[in-house]
Amino acid sequence: MELGLSLGETTSSSSRQQTFTFVDKPSTTSTTATKMVNNNKGLGFCMSLGLSGFNNATEEEQQHHREREVRKKDGRNDKEKRSTDLPDPSPLQLDLLPIASVPRNPAPSTQGLPWLSENAGSSGQLGVSVRGFDVNQSPSTEEVDDGAAVSSPNSTVSSFQIDFSIYRGGNGNKRDSETAGLNEAEADRTSSKASDDDENGSGRKKLRLSKEQSAFLEESFKEHNTLNPKQKLALSKQLNLRPRQVEVWFQNRRARTKLKQTEVDCEYLKRRCDFLTEENRRLHKEIQELRALKSSQPYYMQLPATTLTMCPSCERVATTTPTTTTTTTTTTNNSGSAENSTTTTINTPIASGFSLTKPRYYPFSHPHPHQSAAPS
DNA sequence: ATACACGGCCGTCTTACTTCA
DNA sequence: TGTGAAGTAAGACGGCCGTGT
């Protein structure tokens, strides 16, 4: 099985040019996670040591879901579970490349993101992505030992794994760079999280993803905000994370995007409410004025109407000068011929300038054509 | 029709990190 | 300048639900 991740630019006509291409070609109809487990076995991507024997990420996923189902039936609460759960069967992940092959002092991070490398897409993409990582921290003794023990220089995927496993924890922020000792401890926690949990029973330990890992995930999220099992597995391998971590990251990312959109919607509705309130107040005032005018002037006076027009592309409403009393709107059917016409006459003056278009949250700076014209 | 596996969403907890007094 | 409290961001988890087999 060849499993790769093409990060180069595509010829797609879409606005986003960077796409992940999964070249995983399982032998037959191995589309389910279960079958991928079988395909992965023996390839040495995520070799593990532990009492429960071989374990890989997809198995862990299935185990995760089985545990969820079991807990569902179990009915035990969280606190009980954290203290009484059986040990996680994924004990210790090993890195499969000799530590000596990892550059200790790569170029500074100003060289750009790993996936933007010119060499991305080749078999060496995994190693290339090392550039820009903070490697001032030494790998933990445990990692060195493990890596030296079972390393496989022929595995490019494993070389990528070890890259991320070593740099994980050195996420480039100030505190991390100042506390190398903490990074070591964190790296240990990360590389053998399950084991630690098993040992001290302290429950979940939060891993802080490195900037590079987060950026990589962000790029992937831009392409598709959901992952199929293959993509999840490929990403997890690329980033040396457990598939569950990738899955959780995408879940949280979707939640954050949705929350942001909710905030945008809320802000829009608030402005819309304010606008309508003001409009209502103005119309009431005008009615009073008209009534006063009518009572003082017995002759009926025809008022000019205000015409509303709507932008067909974005449904933005604009107000024309009240010189005409009617407007004719012609809609066309699919064949392009005129289908029907509607005439709208509005006898009430209306303030212009508020878009009826619901705003969209563009997490990746995709501006709406009329966004700049929207009222502030 | 039913059971099951699986994945997404939601609410929540927890932890790392930042800000401020 | 160091420190602890409060706030925030984000990783992780369990439960629920919809969908496909």
Coordinates of C-alpha atoms (C1' of nucleotides) in Angstrom, one line a residue:
Chain A
M1 CA 0.0 0.0 0.0
E2 CA 1.3 3.4 -0.9
L3 CA 0.1 6.1 1.3
G4 CA 1.1 9.6 0.5
L5 CA -0.1 13.2 0.8
S6 CA 0.4 15.5 -2.1
L7 CA 0.6 19.0 -1.0
G8 CA 1.5 20.8 -4.1
E9 CA -0.6 23.2 -6.0
T10 CA -3.2 21.8 -8.2
T11 CA -4.6 22.9 -11.5
S12 CA -8.0 23.2 -10.1
S13 CA -10.0 26.2 -11.0
S14 CA -11.1 26.6 -7.4
S15 CA -9.9 29.5 -5.4
R16 CA -7.9 27.3 -3.1
Q17 CA -5.1 25.7 -4.9
Q18 CA -3.5 23.6 -2.2
T19 CA -5.1 20.2 -2.0
F20 CA -4.4 17.0 -0.3
T21 CA -4.2 14.1 -2.6
F22 CA -4.5 10.7 -1.1
V23 CA -2.9 8.1 -3.2
D24 CA -3.8 5.3 -0.9
K25 CA -4.8 2.4 -3.1
P26 CA -6.0 -0.5 -1.0
S27 CA -6.0 -3.8 -2.7
T28 CA -9.6 -4.4 -3.2
T29 CA -12.7 -2.9 -1.6
S30 CA -11.0 -2.1 1.7
T31 CA -12.9 1.0 2.4
T32 CA -13.8 0.5 6.0
A33 CA -11.6 1.4 8.8
T34 CA -11.6 -2.2 9.8
K35 CA -10.1 -3.3 6.6
M36 CA -7.6 -0.6 6.6
V37 CA -6.4 -1.9 9.9
N38 CA -5.7 -5.1 8.2
N39 CA -4.0 -3.4 5.3
N40 CA -1.8 -1.5 7.7
K41 CA -0.7 -4.4 9.7
G42 CA 2.8 -5.4 9.2
L43 CA 3.8 -2.2 7.4
G44 CA 5.3 -0.8 10.5
F45 CA 3.7 2.6 10.4
C46 CA 2.8 2.7 14.1
M47 CA 4.5 -0.1 15.7
S48 CA 3.8 -0.4 19.3
L49 CA 5.0 -2.2 22.3
G50 CA 2.8 -3.3 25.1
L51 CA 1.1 -6.0 26.9
S52 CA -1.8 -5.9 24.6
G53 CA 0.3 -6.6 21.6
F54 CA 0.3 -4.9 18.3
N55 CA -1.8 -1.8 18.0
N56 CA -2.2 0.8 15.4
A57 CA -4.2 4.0 15.1
T58 CA -7.2 2.6 13.3
E59 CA -7.6 -0.2 15.8
E60 CA -7.5 2.4 18.4
E61 CA -10.3 4.2 16.7
Q62 CA -12.4 1.2 16.7
Q63 CA -11.5 0.5 20.2
H64 CA -12.6 4.0 21.0
H65 CA -16.0 3.5 19.5
R66 CA -16.4 0.2 21.1
E67 CA -15.5 1.7 24.4
R68 CA -18.1 4.4 23.8
E69 CA -20.7 1.8 23.1
V70 CA -19.7 -0.2 26.1
R71 CA -19.8 2.9 28.4
K72 CA -23.2 3.7 27.0
K73 CA -24.5 0.4 28.2
D74 CA -22.4 0.6 31.3
G75 CA -23.9 3.8 32.6
R76 CA -21.0 4.7 34.7
N77 CA -20.3 8.3 35.1
D78 CA -17.2 10.1 34.0
K79 CA -15.4 10.3 37.3
E80 CA -15.8 6.6 37.9
K81 CA -14.6 5.9 34.4
R82 CA -11.5 7.9 34.8
S83 CA -10.4 6.1 37.8
T84 CA -11.5 2.6 36.9
D85 CA -11.1 2.3 33.2
L86 CA -9.1 -0.5 31.8
P87 CA -5.8 0.6 30.5
D88 CA -5.7 2.0 27.1
P89 CA -4.5 -0.8 24.8
S90 CA -2.3 1.6 22.8
P91 CA 0.7 1.6 25.0
L92 CA 3.7 3.1 23.5
Q93 CA 4.3 4.4 20.0
L94 CA 7.7 3.8 18.6
D95 CA 9.5 6.0 16.2
L96 CA 10.9 4.1 13.3
L97 CA 13.9 6.1 12.1
P98 CA 17.3 6.5 13.8
I99 CA 17.4 9.6 15.8
A100 CA 20.8 10.4 14.3
S101 CA 19.1 11.1 11.0
V102 CA 17.1 13.9 12.3
P103 CA 18.7 17.3 11.9
R104 CA 19.2 19.0 15.2
N105 CA 19.6 22.5 13.8
P106 CA 17.4 23.1 10.8
A107 CA 16.8 26.4 9.2
P108 CA 14.7 28.8 11.1
S109 CA 11.0 28.9 10.8
T110 CA 11.0 31.8 8.5
Q111 CA 11.3 29.5 5.6
G112 CA 7.6 28.9 5.4
L113 CA 5.2 26.1 6.1
P114 CA 6.3 22.5 5.4
W115 CA 3.6 21.7 2.9
L116 CA 4.6 24.8 0.8
S117 CA 8.0 23.3 0.2
E118 CA 9.0 23.0 -3.3
N119 CA 9.8 19.4 -2.6
A120 CA 6.4 18.6 -1.3
G121 CA 4.7 15.8 -3.2
S122 CA 7.8 13.7 -3.6
S123 CA 8.6 10.8 -1.5
G124 CA 10.9 13.1 0.5
Q125 CA 8.1 15.4 1.4
L126 CA 8.0 14.0 4.8
G127 CA 11.6 14.8 5.6
V128 CA 11.4 18.2 4.0
S129 CA 8.7 19.2 6.3
V130 CA 11.2 19.3 9.1
R131 CA 12.3 22.7 8.0
G132 CA 11.1 25.4 10.2
F133 CA 10.7 23.3 13.3
D134 CA 12.1 24.2 16.6
V135 CA 14.5 21.4 17.4
N136 CA 16.3 23.1 20.2
Q137 CA 14.9 20.6 22.5
S138 CA 16.5 17.2 22.8
P139 CA 14.3 14.2 22.3
S140 CA 13.6 12.4 25.5
T141 CA 15.8 9.5 26.4
E142 CA 12.8 7.2 26.0
E143 CA 12.3 8.3 22.5
V144 CA 15.9 7.9 21.6
D145 CA 16.0 4.4 22.9
D146 CA 12.9 3.4 21.3
G147 CA 13.8 4.9 18.0
A148 CA 17.1 3.3 17.9
A149 CA 15.7 0.0 18.9
V150 CA 13.2 -0.5 16.1
S151 CA 14.0 2.1 13.6
S152 CA 13.5 1.4 9.9
P153 CA 15.5 3.6 7.6
N154 CA 13.5 2.5 4.6
S155 CA 10.3 3.9 5.8
T156 CA 9.7 7.5 4.6
V157 CA 6.4 7.6 6.5
S158 CA 8.1 6.7 9.7
S159 CA 10.7 9.4 9.1
F160 CA 8.0 11.9 9.1
Q161 CA 6.6 10.4 12.2
I162 CA 9.7 10.9 14.1
D163 CA 10.0 14.4 12.9
F164 CA 6.8 15.4 14.5
S165 CA 7.3 13.2 17.5
I166 CA 10.5 14.9 18.3
Y167 CA 9.4 18.5 17.8
R168 CA 6.1 18.0 19.4
G169 CA 5.9 20.1 22.5
G170 CA 8.3 22.6 21.0
N171 CA 5.5 24.6 19.5
G172 CA 7.5 27.7 19.2
N173 CA 5.7 29.8 21.7
K174 CA 7.6 31.7 24.3
R175 CA 7.1 29.5 27.3
D176 CA 8.0 26.4 25.5
S177 CA 11.2 27.7 24.2
E178 CA 12.1 28.9 27.7
T179 CA 11.3 25.6 29.3
A180 CA 13.1 22.9 27.5
G181 CA 12.8 20.6 30.5
L182 CA 9.1 21.0 30.4
N183 CA 9.1 20.1 26.7
E184 CA 10.9 17.0 27.4
A185 CA 8.3 16.0 29.9
E186 CA 5.6 17.0 27.5
A187 CA 7.1 15.0 24.7
D188 CA 7.2 12.0 27.0
R189 CA 3.6 12.5 27.9
T190 CA 2.7 12.8 24.3
S191 CA 4.6 9.9 23.0
S192 CA 3.3 7.6 25.6
K193 CA 0.1 9.3 26.7
A194 CA -1.8 6.1 27.1
S195 CA 0.9 4.6 29.2
D196 CA 1.0 7.5 31.5
D197 CA -2.7 7.5 31.9
D198 CA -2.5 3.9 32.7
E199 CA 0.2 4.4 35.2
N200 CA -1.2 7.2 37.2
G201 CA -4.8 7.0 36.3
S202 CA -5.0 10.8 36.2
G203 CA -7.3 10.9 33.2
R204 CA -7.0 13.0 30.1
K205 CA -3.8 14.9 29.4
K206 CA -4.1 17.7 27.0
L207 CA -1.5 17.8 24.3
R208 CA -0.6 21.1 22.8
L209 CA -0.2 20.7 19.1
S210 CA 2.8 22.4 17.6
K211 CA 2.3 25.4 15.3
E212 CA 3.3 23.3 12.4
Q213 CA 0.8 20.6 13.2
S214 CA -1.9 23.1 13.7
A215 CA -1.1 24.9 10.5
F216 CA -1.0 21.6 8.7
L217 CA -4.4 20.7 10.0
E218 CA -5.7 24.2 9.2
E219 CA -4.6 23.8 5.6
S220 CA -6.3 20.4 5.5
F221 CA -9.5 21.9 7.0
K222 CA -9.5 24.5 4.3
E223 CA -9.7 21.8 1.7
H224 CA -12.4 19.7 3.4
N225 CA -13.8 20.3 6.8
T226 CA -14.6 16.7 7.3
L227 CA -12.4 13.7 6.9
N228 CA -13.0 10.3 5.6
P229 CA -11.1 7.5 7.3
K230 CA -8.3 7.4 4.7
Q231 CA -7.7 11.1 5.0
K232 CA -7.8 10.9 8.8
L233 CA -5.3 8.1 8.8
A234 CA -3.0 9.9 6.3
L235 CA -3.1 13.1 8.3
S236 CA -2.5 11.2 11.5
K237 CA 0.5 9.6 10.0
Q238 CA 1.8 12.8 8.5
L239 CA 1.6 14.6 11.8
N240 CA 2.4 11.7 14.0
L241 CA -0.8 12.0 15.9
R242 CA -3.4 9.5 16.7
P243 CA -6.3 9.4 14.3
R244 CA -8.5 10.1 17.3
Q245 CA -6.6 13.4 17.8
V246 CA -7.1 14.4 14.2
E247 CA -10.7 13.5 14.5
V248 CA -11.2 15.5 17.6
W249 CA -9.3 18.4 16.1
F250 CA -11.6 18.5 13.2
Q251 CA -14.6 18.3 15.4
N252 CA -13.5 21.1 17.5
R253 CA -12.5 23.1 14.4
R254 CA -16.0 22.6 13.0
A255 CA -17.5 23.7 16.2
R256 CA -15.4 26.8 16.4
T257 CA -16.3 27.7 12.8
K258 CA -20.0 27.2 13.6
L259 CA -19.7 29.3 16.7
K260 CA -18.0 32.0 14.7
Q261 CA -20.8 31.9 12.2
T262 CA -23.3 32.1 15.0
E263 CA -21.6 35.2 16.3
V264 CA -21.7 36.7 12.9
D265 CA -25.4 35.9 12.5
C266 CA -26.1 37.2 15.9
E267 CA -24.4 40.5 15.2
Y268 CA -26.2 40.7 11.9
L269 CA -29.6 40.1 13.6
K270 CA -28.8 42.7 16.2
R271 CA -28.0 45.3 13.6
R272 CA -31.1 44.3 11.7
C273 CA -33.2 44.7 14.8
D274 CA -31.8 48.1 15.4
F275 CA -32.4 49.1 11.9
L276 CA -36.0 47.9 12.0
T277 CA -36.6 49.5 15.3
E278 CA -35.4 52.8 13.9
E279 CA -37.4 52.3 10.7
N280 CA -40.5 51.6 12.7
R281 CA -40.0 54.7 14.8
R282 CA -39.5 56.8 11.7
L283 CA -42.6 55.4 10.0
H284 CA -44.7 56.1 13.1
K285 CA -43.4 59.6 13.1
E286 CA -44.3 60.0 9.4
I287 CA -47.8 58.6 9.9
Q288 CA -48.3 61.2 12.6
E289 CA -47.1 63.9 10.3
L290 CA -49.4 62.7 7.5
R291 CA -52.3 62.6 9.7
A292 CA -51.6 66.1 10.9
L293 CA -51.2 67.2 7.3
K294 CA -54.5 65.6 6.3
S295 CA -56.4 67.2 9.1
S296 CA -55.0 70.6 8.3
Q297 CA -55.4 70.1 4.5
P298 CA -58.8 68.6 3.5
Y299 CA -57.7 67.8 0.0
Y300 CA -56.2 64.4 -0.6
M301 CA -52.7 64.5 -1.8
Q302 CA -51.2 61.7 -3.7
L303 CA -47.7 60.8 -2.3
P304 CA -45.1 59.4 -4.6
A305 CA -44.2 55.8 -4.1
T306 CA -40.9 54.4 -3.3
T307 CA -39.5 51.6 -5.4
L308 CA -37.4 48.7 -4.1
T309 CA -35.1 47.0 -6.4
M310 CA -33.1 43.9 -5.5
C311 CA -29.7 42.8 -6.8
P312 CA -30.3 39.4 -8.4
S313 CA -27.0 38.0 -7.4
C314 CA -26.9 38.9 -3.7
E315 CA -30.5 39.9 -3.0
R316 CA -29.4 43.2 -1.7
V317 CA -32.1 45.8 -1.6
A318 CA -31.7 49.2 -2.9
T319 CA -34.1 52.1 -2.9
T320 CA -34.6 54.3 -5.9
T321 CA -35.8 57.8 -5.9
P322 CA -39.5 58.1 -5.5
T323 CA -40.2 59.4 -9.0
T324 CA -42.1 56.3 -10.2
T325 CA -45.0 54.7 -8.7
T326 CA -44.6 51.2 -10.1
T327 CA -41.8 48.9 -11.1
T328 CA -41.9 45.9 -13.3
T329 CA -39.8 42.9 -12.6
T330 CA -39.3 40.4 -15.2
T331 CA -38.0 37.0 -14.4
T332 CA -36.8 34.5 -16.9
N333 CA -37.0 30.8 -16.9
N334 CA -34.1 28.4 -17.7
S335 CA -34.5 28.8 -21.4
G336 CA -33.9 32.5 -21.1
S337 CA -37.3 33.7 -22.2
A338 CA -39.4 35.9 -20.2
E339 CA -41.6 33.8 -17.9
N340 CA -43.7 36.2 -16.0
S341 CA -43.7 39.7 -14.7
T342 CA -44.6 41.1 -11.4
T343 CA -45.3 44.7 -10.6
T344 CA -44.6 46.0 -7.2
T345 CA -45.7 49.3 -5.9
I346 CA -44.8 50.4 -2.5
N347 CA -46.6 53.4 -1.2
T348 CA -44.5 53.8 1.9
P349 CA -41.2 55.5 1.8
I350 CA -38.5 53.3 3.2
A351 CA -35.0 53.9 4.3
S352 CA -32.3 52.3 2.2
G353 CA -29.0 51.0 3.0
F354 CA -29.5 47.8 4.9
S355 CA -28.7 44.5 3.3
L356 CA -31.2 41.8 3.6
T357 CA -28.5 39.3 2.9
K358 CA -27.5 37.1 5.7
P359 CA -23.8 37.5 6.3
R360 CA -21.5 34.6 6.0
Y361 CA -18.5 33.9 8.1
Y362 CA -15.6 33.3 5.9
P363 CA -12.9 31.7 8.0
F364 CA -10.4 31.8 5.2
S365 CA -11.0 35.4 4.0
H366 CA -13.2 34.7 1.1
P367 CA -14.9 38.1 0.8
H368 CA -18.5 38.4 -0.3
P369 CA -18.7 40.5 -3.5
H370 CA -20.7 43.2 -1.7
Q371 CA -19.1 42.8 1.7
S372 CA -17.3 46.1 1.5
A373 CA -20.5 47.9 0.8
A374 CA -22.3 46.4 3.8
P375 CA -23.3 48.9 6.4
S376 CA -21.1 49.1 9.3
Chain B
dA1 C1' -38.2 -4.3 11.1
dT2 C1' -34.2 -4.7 13.9
dA3 C1' -29.5 -4.5 15.4
dC4 C1' -25.2 -2.9 14.8
dA5 C1' -21.2 0.0 13.4
dC6 C1' -19.8 4.4 12.4
dG7 C1' -19.3 9.3 12.2
dG8 C1' -20.8 14.1 13.4
dC9 C1' -22.5 17.3 16.7
dC10 C1' -23.1 19.1 21.3
dG11 C1' -22.1 20.0 25.9
dT12 C1' -18.7 19.8 29.1
dC13 C1' -14.3 19.1 31.4
dT14 C1' -9.6 19.9 31.6
dT15 C1' -5.3 22.0 30.8
dA16 C1' -2.0 25.2 28.7
dC17 C1' -1.4 29.8 28.2
dT18 C1' -2.2 34.9 28.7
dT19 C1' -3.5 39.0 31.0
dC20 C1' -3.7 41.9 34.8
dA21 C1' -3.7 43.7 39.4
Chain C
dT1 C1' 10.0 42.2 38.9
dG2 C1' 7.7 38.2 40.6
dT3 C1' 3.2 36.1 41.6
dG4 C1' -1.4 34.4 41.9
dA5 C1' -6.1 35.0 40.3
dA6 C1' -9.1 35.4 36.4
dG7 C1' -9.9 34.8 31.7
dT8 C1' -9.3 32.5 27.3
dA9 C1' -8.2 29.0 23.8
dA10 C1' -8.1 24.6 22.6
dG11 C1' -7.6 19.4 23.2
dA12 C1' -10.3 15.7 24.9
dC13 C1' -14.3 13.1 26.2
dG14 C1' -19.0 11.0 26.7
dG15 C1' -23.6 11.0 25.2
dC16 C1' -26.9 11.4 21.7
dC17 C1' -28.5 11.0 17.1
dG18 C1' -28.7 10.1 12.0
dT19 C1' -27.3 7.0 8.4
dG20 C1' -25.9 3.0 6.1
dT21 C1' -25.5 -2.0 6.1

